[in-house]
Tab-separated table of C-alpha atoms and ligand atoms in Angstrom:
chain	number	residue	atom	x	y	z
A	1	MET	CA	155.281	102.293	117.949
A	2	GLY	CA	154.166	101.334	120.830
A	3	GLY	CA	151.002	102.553	122.474
A	4	ALA	CA	148.728	102.133	119.392
A	5	PHE	CA	145.193	100.315	119.175
A	6	SER	CA	144.093	98.717	116.299
A	7	LEU	CA	140.756	99.930	114.670
A	8	GLY	CA	140.699	97.028	112.152
A	9	ARG	CA	141.599	97.125	108.288
A	10	ILE	CA	140.933	99.116	105.224
A	11	PHE	CA	141.932	97.273	101.875
A	12	GLY	CA	143.934	94.643	104.143
A	13	ILE	CA	145.971	97.420	105.828
A	14	GLN	CA	145.648	97.637	109.608
A	15	PHE	CA	144.580	100.779	110.722
A	16	ARG	CA	146.087	102.123	114.116
A	17	ILE	CA	145.356	104.775	116.570
A	18	HIS	CA	148.376	105.872	118.795
A	19	TYR	CA	146.996	107.138	122.371
A	20	SER	CA	148.842	110.725	121.355
A	21	TRP	CA	146.273	111.278	118.631
A	22	PHE	CA	143.616	111.651	121.164
A	23	ILE	CA	145.622	115.085	121.982
A	24	ILE	CA	145.897	116.551	118.810
A	25	PHE	CA	142.104	115.688	118.163
A	26	VAL	CA	140.945	117.325	121.361
A	27	LEU	CA	143.484	120.312	120.200
A	28	VAL	CA	142.018	120.650	116.703
A	29	THR	CA	138.517	120.268	118.130
A	30	VAL	CA	138.420	122.980	120.876
A	31	SER	CA	140.381	125.353	118.704
A	32	LEU	CA	138.065	125.040	115.734
A	33	SER	CA	134.779	125.132	118.073
A	34	LEU	CA	135.855	128.320	120.646
A	35	GLN	CA	138.387	130.012	118.762
A	36	TYR	CA	138.346	129.675	114.421
A	37	PHE	CA	134.542	129.125	113.636
A	38	PRO	CA	133.396	132.037	116.640
A	39	TYR	CA	135.870	134.239	115.137
A	40	ALA	CA	134.581	133.558	111.700
A	41	TYR	CA	131.032	133.173	112.091
A	42	PRO	CA	130.265	135.165	115.214
A	43	GLU	CA	126.176	134.605	114.523
A	44	TRP	CA	126.190	130.895	115.330
A	45	SER	CA	125.068	129.275	118.201
A	46	ALA	CA	127.087	127.282	120.609
A	47	PRO	CA	125.875	123.924	119.705
A	48	THR	CA	126.868	124.891	115.920
A	49	TYR	CA	130.415	125.465	116.984
A	50	TRP	CA	130.861	122.349	118.781
A	51	LEU	CA	128.942	120.082	115.856
A	52	THR	CA	130.997	121.896	113.224
A	53	GLY	CA	134.178	121.835	115.215
A	54	ILE	CA	133.917	117.955	115.599
A	55	ALA	CA	132.616	117.117	112.271
A	56	THR	CA	135.771	119.147	110.956
A	57	SER	CA	138.227	117.659	113.306
A	58	LEU	CA	136.815	114.144	111.980
A	59	LEU	CA	136.810	114.739	108.331
A	60	PHE	CA	140.475	116.526	108.795
A	61	PHE	CA	141.777	112.849	110.235
A	62	THR	CA	140.081	111.267	107.686
A	63	SER	CA	142.046	112.958	104.977
A	64	VAL	CA	145.226	112.291	106.964
A	65	VAL	CA	144.110	108.223	106.782
A	66	THR	CA	143.529	109.338	102.872
A	67	HIS	CA	146.593	110.628	102.522
A	68	GLU	CA	148.573	107.477	103.993
A	69	LEU	CA	146.457	105.180	102.267
A	70	ALA	CA	147.456	106.673	98.872
A	71	HIS	CA	150.749	106.099	99.791
A	72	SER	CA	149.931	102.458	100.699
A	73	LEU	CA	148.142	101.401	97.682
A	74	VAL	CA	150.756	102.979	95.495
A	75	GLY	CA	153.169	101.560	97.295
A	76	ARG	CA	151.795	97.852	97.218
A	77	ALA	CA	151.151	98.428	93.430
A	78	ASN	CA	154.740	99.304	93.149
A	79	GLY	CA	155.758	95.912	95.325
A	80	ILE	CA	156.380	97.671	98.497
A	81	PRO	CA	153.946	95.913	101.063
A	82	VAL	CA	152.580	97.807	103.599
A	83	ARG	CA	151.474	96.646	106.717
A	84	SER	CA	149.715	99.433	108.869
A	85	ILE	CA	148.975	102.765	109.154
A	86	THR	CA	149.180	104.487	112.433
A	87	LEU	CA	147.824	107.965	113.198
A	88	PHE	CA	149.477	109.777	115.911
A	89	ILE	CA	150.032	113.399	117.260
A	90	PHE	CA	151.989	114.585	114.141
A	91	GLY	CA	149.482	113.016	111.792
A	92	GLY	CA	149.742	109.718	109.790
A	93	VAL	CA	152.640	107.425	108.991
A	94	ALA	CA	152.290	104.253	106.734
A	95	HIS	CA	154.733	101.416	108.286
A	96	MET	CA	156.040	99.963	104.983
A	97	THR	CA	157.347	96.113	105.474
A	98	ARG	CA	160.802	97.665	103.648
A	99	GLU	CA	162.291	100.407	101.730
A	100	ALA	CA	161.638	100.506	97.589
A	101	THR	CA	164.295	98.896	95.971
A	102	ARG	CA	163.807	101.196	92.805
A	103	HIS	CA	163.663	104.985	92.234
A	104	GLY	CA	160.738	104.681	90.376
A	105	ALA	CA	158.654	103.036	93.187
A	106	GLU	CA	159.909	105.444	95.891
A	107	PHE	CA	158.921	108.168	93.578
A	108	ARG	CA	155.356	107.107	93.069
A	109	MET	CA	154.750	106.361	96.239
A	110	ALA	CA	156.044	109.174	97.943
A	111	LEU	CA	154.158	111.638	95.598
A	112	ALA	CA	150.907	109.783	95.678
A	113	GLY	CA	150.026	111.394	99.386
A	114	PRO	CA	150.544	115.032	98.808
A	115	LEU	CA	148.473	114.599	95.362
A	116	ALA	CA	145.847	112.810	97.198
A	117	SER	CA	145.846	115.858	99.883
A	118	LEU	CA	145.689	118.217	96.675
A	119	VAL	CA	142.851	116.233	95.183
A	120	ILE	CA	140.908	116.311	98.377
A	121	GLY	CA	141.694	119.841	99.187
A	122	GLY	CA	140.215	120.432	95.582
A	123	LEU	CA	136.962	118.583	96.363
A	124	PHE	CA	136.419	120.333	99.503
A	125	PHE	CA	136.921	123.724	97.959
A	126	LEU	CA	134.220	122.815	95.143
A	127	PHE	CA	131.959	121.576	98.280
A	128	HIS	CA	132.264	124.729	99.701
A	129	LEU	CA	131.341	126.894	96.533
A	130	LEU	CA	128.529	124.975	95.947
A	131	LEU	CA	127.334	124.717	99.429
A	132	GLN	CA	127.860	128.318	100.136
A	133	GLY	CA	124.453	129.659	99.709
A	134	VAL	CA	122.686	126.247	101.281
A	135	SER	CA	124.341	125.824	104.698
A	136	GLU	CA	127.100	128.469	106.253
A	137	PRO	CA	128.339	125.709	108.750
A	138	VAL	CA	129.074	123.166	106.085
A	139	ALA	CA	130.706	125.366	103.463
A	140	ALA	CA	132.737	126.636	106.443
A	141	LEU	CA	133.613	123.374	107.270
A	142	ALA	CA	134.485	122.682	103.349
A	143	PHE	CA	136.794	125.498	103.050
A	144	TRP	CA	138.764	124.708	106.532
A	145	LEU	CA	139.300	121.421	105.372
A	146	ALA	CA	140.230	122.453	101.541
A	147	GLN	CA	142.988	124.937	103.321
A	148	ILE	CA	144.110	122.047	105.785
A	149	ASN	CA	144.793	119.730	103.029
A	150	VAL	CA	146.728	122.001	100.814
A	151	VAL	CA	148.868	122.963	103.758
A	152	LEU	CA	149.262	119.068	104.502
A	153	ALA	CA	150.289	118.587	100.986
A	154	LEU	CA	152.828	121.277	100.755
A	155	PHE	CA	154.020	120.649	104.483
A	156	ASN	CA	154.868	116.927	103.050
A	157	LEU	CA	156.379	118.105	100.464
A	158	ILE	CA	159.118	119.923	102.202
A	159	PRO	CA	162.136	118.061	100.274
A	160	GLY	CA	163.657	116.760	104.022
A	161	PHE	CA	163.786	113.069	104.630
A	162	PRO	CA	161.490	111.414	105.854
A	163	LEU	CA	158.922	113.314	104.767
A	164	ASP	CA	157.288	112.993	101.297
A	165	GLY	CA	158.990	115.584	99.753
A	166	GLY	CA	162.517	114.317	100.961
A	167	ARG	CA	161.759	110.686	99.477
A	168	VAL	CA	160.724	112.077	96.263
A	169	PHE	CA	164.034	114.677	96.541
A	170	ARG	CA	165.875	111.441	97.294
A	171	SER	CA	164.169	109.010	94.754
A	172	LEU	CA	165.425	111.868	92.149
A	173	LEU	CA	169.099	112.201	93.650
A	174	TRP	CA	169.082	108.160	93.347
A	175	ARG	CA	167.879	108.234	89.680
A	176	PHE	CA	170.469	110.870	88.354
A	177	SER	CA	173.589	109.552	90.779
A	178	GLY	CA	172.808	105.945	90.512
A	179	ASN	CA	173.878	105.751	94.527
A	180	TYR	CA	171.103	104.966	97.062
A	181	GLN	CA	173.312	105.482	99.872
A	182	ARG	CA	174.763	108.806	98.910
A	183	ALA	CA	170.987	110.009	97.864
A	184	THR	CA	169.716	108.872	101.400
A	185	ARG	CA	172.790	110.565	103.112
A	186	VAL	CA	171.793	114.076	101.429
A	187	ALA	CA	168.266	113.532	101.979
A	188	PHE	CA	168.689	113.113	105.197
A	189	GLU	CA	171.140	116.023	105.691
A	190	VAL	CA	168.416	118.405	104.412
A	191	GLY	CA	165.955	116.902	106.385
A	192	ARG	CA	167.854	117.646	109.633
A	193	GLY	CA	168.414	120.853	108.409
A	194	VAL	CA	164.567	121.400	107.870
A	195	GLY	CA	163.936	120.588	111.431
A	196	TYR	CA	166.863	122.849	112.766
A	197	LEU	CA	165.110	125.709	110.672
A	198	PHE	CA	161.718	124.775	112.226
A	199	ILE	CA	163.060	124.917	115.486
A	200	ALA	CA	164.408	128.178	115.239
A	201	GLY	CA	161.392	129.487	113.312
A	202	GLY	CA	159.630	128.218	116.135
A	203	ILE	CA	161.552	130.416	118.939
A	204	ILE	CA	161.810	133.317	116.681
A	205	LEU	CA	158.292	133.210	116.487
A	206	MET	CA	157.836	132.732	120.241
A	207	PHE	CA	160.133	136.078	120.613
A	208	ILE	CA	158.244	137.964	118.047
A	209	TYR	CA	154.323	137.212	118.784
A	210	PRO	CA	154.384	136.308	122.576
A	211	GLY	CA	150.767	136.396	122.391
A	212	ARG	CA	150.586	133.517	120.180
A	213	TRP	CA	153.509	131.763	121.900
A	214	PHE	CA	151.582	128.246	121.515
A	215	ASN	CA	152.209	128.300	117.535
A	216	GLY	CA	155.764	129.003	118.241
A	217	LEU	CA	156.190	126.368	120.723
A	218	TRP	CA	154.060	123.715	118.354
A	219	LEU	CA	156.796	124.728	115.206
A	220	ALA	CA	159.464	124.279	117.375
A	221	PHE	CA	158.036	120.665	118.544
A	222	ILE	CA	157.353	119.642	114.959
A	223	GLY	CA	161.228	120.584	114.132
A	224	LEU	CA	162.463	118.486	116.896
A	225	PHE	CA	160.154	115.650	115.846
A	226	LEU	CA	161.854	116.177	112.416
A	227	THR	CA	165.201	115.738	113.472
A	228	TYR	CA	164.499	113.054	115.275
A	229	VAL	CA	162.684	110.834	112.911
A	230	ALA	CA	165.289	111.757	109.990
A	231	THR	CA	168.099	110.630	112.223
A	232	ALA	CA	166.204	107.579	113.047
A	233	SER	CA	165.062	106.687	109.390
A	234	TYR	CA	168.767	107.215	108.316
A	235	ARG	CA	169.920	104.489	110.780
A	236	GLN	CA	167.261	102.298	109.595
A	237	ALA	CA	167.808	102.890	105.853
A	238	ARG	CA	171.882	102.286	106.464
A	239	TRP	CA	170.815	99.359	108.478
A	240	GLN	CA	168.473	97.758	105.691
A	241	ALA	CA	170.985	98.746	103.047
A	242	ALA	CA	173.587	96.821	104.837
A	243	LEU	CA	171.217	93.720	105.301
A	244	MET	CA	170.046	93.878	101.585
A	245	GLY	CA	171.020	90.742	99.827
A	246	VAL	CA	172.518	88.926	103.125
A	247	LYS	CA	170.764	85.402	103.484
A	248	VAL	CA	170.195	83.505	106.856
A	249	ALA	CA	172.938	80.969	106.065
A	250	ASP	CA	175.575	83.750	105.720
A	251	VAL	CA	174.843	84.751	109.241
A	252	MET	CA	173.369	81.903	111.184
A	253	THR	CA	174.964	79.909	113.938
A	254	ALA	CA	175.347	76.423	113.083
A	255	ASN	CA	176.327	73.381	115.071
A	256	CYS	CA	174.108	74.106	118.162
A	257	PRO	CA	174.783	71.449	120.680
A	258	VAL	CA	171.814	69.347	121.788
A	259	ILE	CA	171.178	69.672	125.537
A	260	SER	CA	168.586	68.144	128.139
A	261	PRO	CA	166.104	70.531	129.724
A	262	GLU	CA	166.925	69.360	133.107
A	263	MET	CA	170.691	70.509	133.153
A	264	THR	CA	171.427	73.108	135.163
A	265	ILE	CA	172.479	76.779	133.601
A	266	SER	CA	176.008	76.522	135.497
A	267	ARG	CA	176.962	73.194	133.656
A	268	VAL	CA	176.120	74.529	130.501
A	269	VAL	CA	178.219	77.810	131.266
A	270	GLN	CA	180.895	75.670	132.344
A	271	ASP	CA	181.074	72.541	130.193
A	272	TYR	CA	179.702	74.259	126.871
A	273	ILE	CA	180.116	77.858	127.034
A	274	PHE	CA	183.508	78.458	128.559
A	275	LEU	CA	185.245	75.364	127.643
A	276	GLY	CA	183.343	74.667	124.355
A	277	GLY	CA	182.602	78.368	123.253
A	278	CYS	CA	179.061	77.264	122.072
A	279	GLN	CA	176.324	80.154	121.623
A	280	CYS	CA	173.535	78.306	121.060
A	281	PHE	CA	171.852	75.024	122.140
A	282	MET	CA	169.099	73.046	121.041
A	283	VAL	CA	166.901	71.690	124.023
A	284	THR	CA	165.617	68.252	123.476
A	285	ALA	CA	163.648	65.803	125.349
A	286	GLU	CA	162.929	62.002	123.797
A	287	ARG	CA	164.327	63.236	120.776
A	288	GLU	CA	162.138	66.188	120.426
A	289	LEU	CA	162.956	69.845	120.251
A	290	LYS	CA	161.671	71.723	123.458
A	291	GLY	CA	163.372	75.016	122.657
A	292	ILE	CA	166.511	76.940	122.318
A	293	LEU	CA	168.531	78.400	124.901
A	294	THR	CA	170.881	81.338	124.068
A	295	LEU	CA	173.669	83.601	125.654
A	296	GLN	CA	170.721	86.227	125.990
A	297	ASN	CA	168.465	83.911	127.627
A	298	ILE	CA	171.311	83.016	130.136
A	299	LYS	CA	172.159	86.836	130.961
A	300	SER	CA	168.207	86.886	131.792
A	301	VAL	CA	168.869	84.509	135.034
A	302	ASP	CA	170.391	86.338	138.008
A	303	ARG	CA	174.353	84.912	138.607
A	304	LYS	CA	173.378	83.341	141.755
A	305	ALA	CA	170.376	80.979	140.688
A	306	TRP	CA	172.623	79.318	138.037
A	307	ASP	CA	173.305	76.511	140.177
A	308	THR	CA	169.534	75.962	140.735
A	309	ALA	CA	168.094	77.002	137.345
A	310	ALA	CA	167.536	74.357	134.588
A	311	VAL	CA	167.454	74.872	131.075
A	312	GLY	CA	164.125	74.206	130.454
A	313	GLU	CA	162.807	76.880	132.641
A	314	VAL	CA	165.356	79.424	131.259
A	315	MET	CA	165.030	78.466	126.890
A	316	THR	CA	162.660	79.980	124.729
A	317	PRO	CA	160.186	77.213	123.931
A	318	VAL	CA	159.519	75.818	120.617
A	319	GLU	CA	156.181	77.315	120.880
A	320	ARG	CA	157.493	80.868	120.346
A	321	LEU	CA	159.768	79.622	117.968
A	322	LYS	CA	159.036	79.966	114.189
A	323	ALA	CA	161.551	78.364	112.043
A	324	VAL	CA	163.250	80.192	108.771
A	325	GLN	CA	164.656	78.926	105.716
A	326	PRO	CA	168.659	78.844	105.272
A	327	ASP	CA	168.010	81.042	102.035
A	328	ASP	CA	165.555	83.680	103.889
A	329	GLU	CA	166.483	87.305	103.540
A	330	VAL	CA	167.945	88.089	106.868
A	331	LEU	CA	165.889	91.696	106.383
A	332	SER	CA	162.392	89.907	106.445
A	333	VAL	CA	163.639	87.386	109.122
A	334	ILE	CA	164.385	90.395	111.183
A	335	GLU	CA	161.156	92.681	110.772
A	336	GLN	CA	159.258	89.157	111.797
A	337	MET	CA	161.257	88.991	114.938
A	338	GLU	CA	159.852	92.711	115.477
A	339	GLU	CA	156.562	91.639	114.555
A	340	TYR	CA	156.412	88.849	116.992
A	341	GLY	CA	158.833	90.283	119.491
A	342	ILE	CA	161.095	87.716	119.266
A	343	SER	CA	164.697	87.854	119.075
A	344	GLN	CA	166.045	84.458	118.092
A	345	MET	CA	164.806	81.723	115.254
A	346	PRO	CA	165.788	78.346	114.528
A	347	VAL	CA	167.050	77.555	110.804
A	348	ALA	CA	165.237	74.485	109.679
A	349	SER	CA	166.325	72.985	106.180
A	350	GLU	CA	164.408	69.365	105.088
A	351	GLY	CA	162.561	69.413	108.524
A	352	ARG	CA	165.691	69.323	110.478
A	353	ILE	CA	166.936	72.234	112.787
A	354	ILE	CA	170.347	73.263	111.399
A	355	GLY	CA	171.293	76.302	113.072
A	356	LEU	CA	169.936	79.385	114.866
A	357	ILE	CA	169.467	83.190	113.872
A	358	ASP	CA	169.992	85.355	116.741
A	359	ARG	CA	169.242	89.268	116.375
A	360	ASP	CA	172.085	90.448	118.207
A	361	ASN	CA	174.786	87.992	116.627
A	362	VAL	CA	173.411	89.636	113.142
A	363	LEU	CA	174.260	93.078	114.460
A	364	ARG	CA	177.572	92.152	115.579
A	365	ILE	CA	178.225	90.237	112.229
A	366	LEU	CA	177.397	93.599	110.457
A	367	TYR	CA	179.582	95.790	112.710
A	368	THR	CA	182.297	93.392	112.305
A	369	ARG	CA	181.628	93.411	108.583
A	370	SER	CA	181.424	97.199	108.309
A	371	ARG	CA	184.679	97.792	110.514
A	372	LEU	CA	186.227	95.447	108.001
A	373	GLY	CA	185.078	97.285	105.265
A	374	VAL	CA	183.595	94.099	103.352
B	1	ZN	ZN1	152.482	111.322	103.155
């Protein structure tokens, strides 16, 4: 997710805030301070409304982070590493480095979040009861937080993928059918269905209660978001399943010719690509690797400049490359590429570059394989 900045680490997990989060933070704070509290407690002063509103809003987002942290820590204990947690307009999301490979791990990880929200909700309700006679604003804050955490738990338990409930649902389907692919497909269909229901519900709400059109619009937006993430995460899950067990050696481009950085692009294209059919090149000077050149690099140069552009200016320099091993998992290599924002990595064995792995090439091989059904 772009447009997010890091706030540091909690338990070794990077914690990030997306800019869209500020919109929802302001909306929640304003609606609490100007609507909810004044309506429920008409005798408070204006500063009390605002202070309570801001404190409630901050604690609400702390609750959301705790929910995601519960997923992350349980995930980690079950062998699913979580890299970061991002807060954005629709809540929080934990970024796993990969999907669960066992249904038990997915079940526990998915359930941890809603359970944490229920526990937090229960604790706030307890505070509410304890503080009722002591401080009305604090008791009111605790009551709202108790409610919202229960709502959060219940919303997340809706059995549509990729909501937590959808993941629980998938892990159960997976457990009883033994078929990960089919379980994912069914959970995804239900997830998209839930999204459509939210959209329809939101539109109906806008017509029934025109005065509260915003609630309907918000519900429809959540529905739109749910259908979108269901489709995106289904695509990702399928792509990850296709890559499971594939090694770098299976998809790398071997035998990349060695060329010099001074060579022009048109020479490379003429002599090596058109005539030799090569896809990748190792650029070396004085027997030292300076970088790699791929078709992607060449495509980024305007065709008119091919006669003058030198390989050394167009290649991906060695500093931007991180070598991988031939028996590395392609899935983790692709994740590293995403993390570093690169699309090629040299493959090294015993200190020697033996080939190149290229993102687009991996995609093409997978596509060909799926068409051949192998
Ligand atoms: Zn969750």
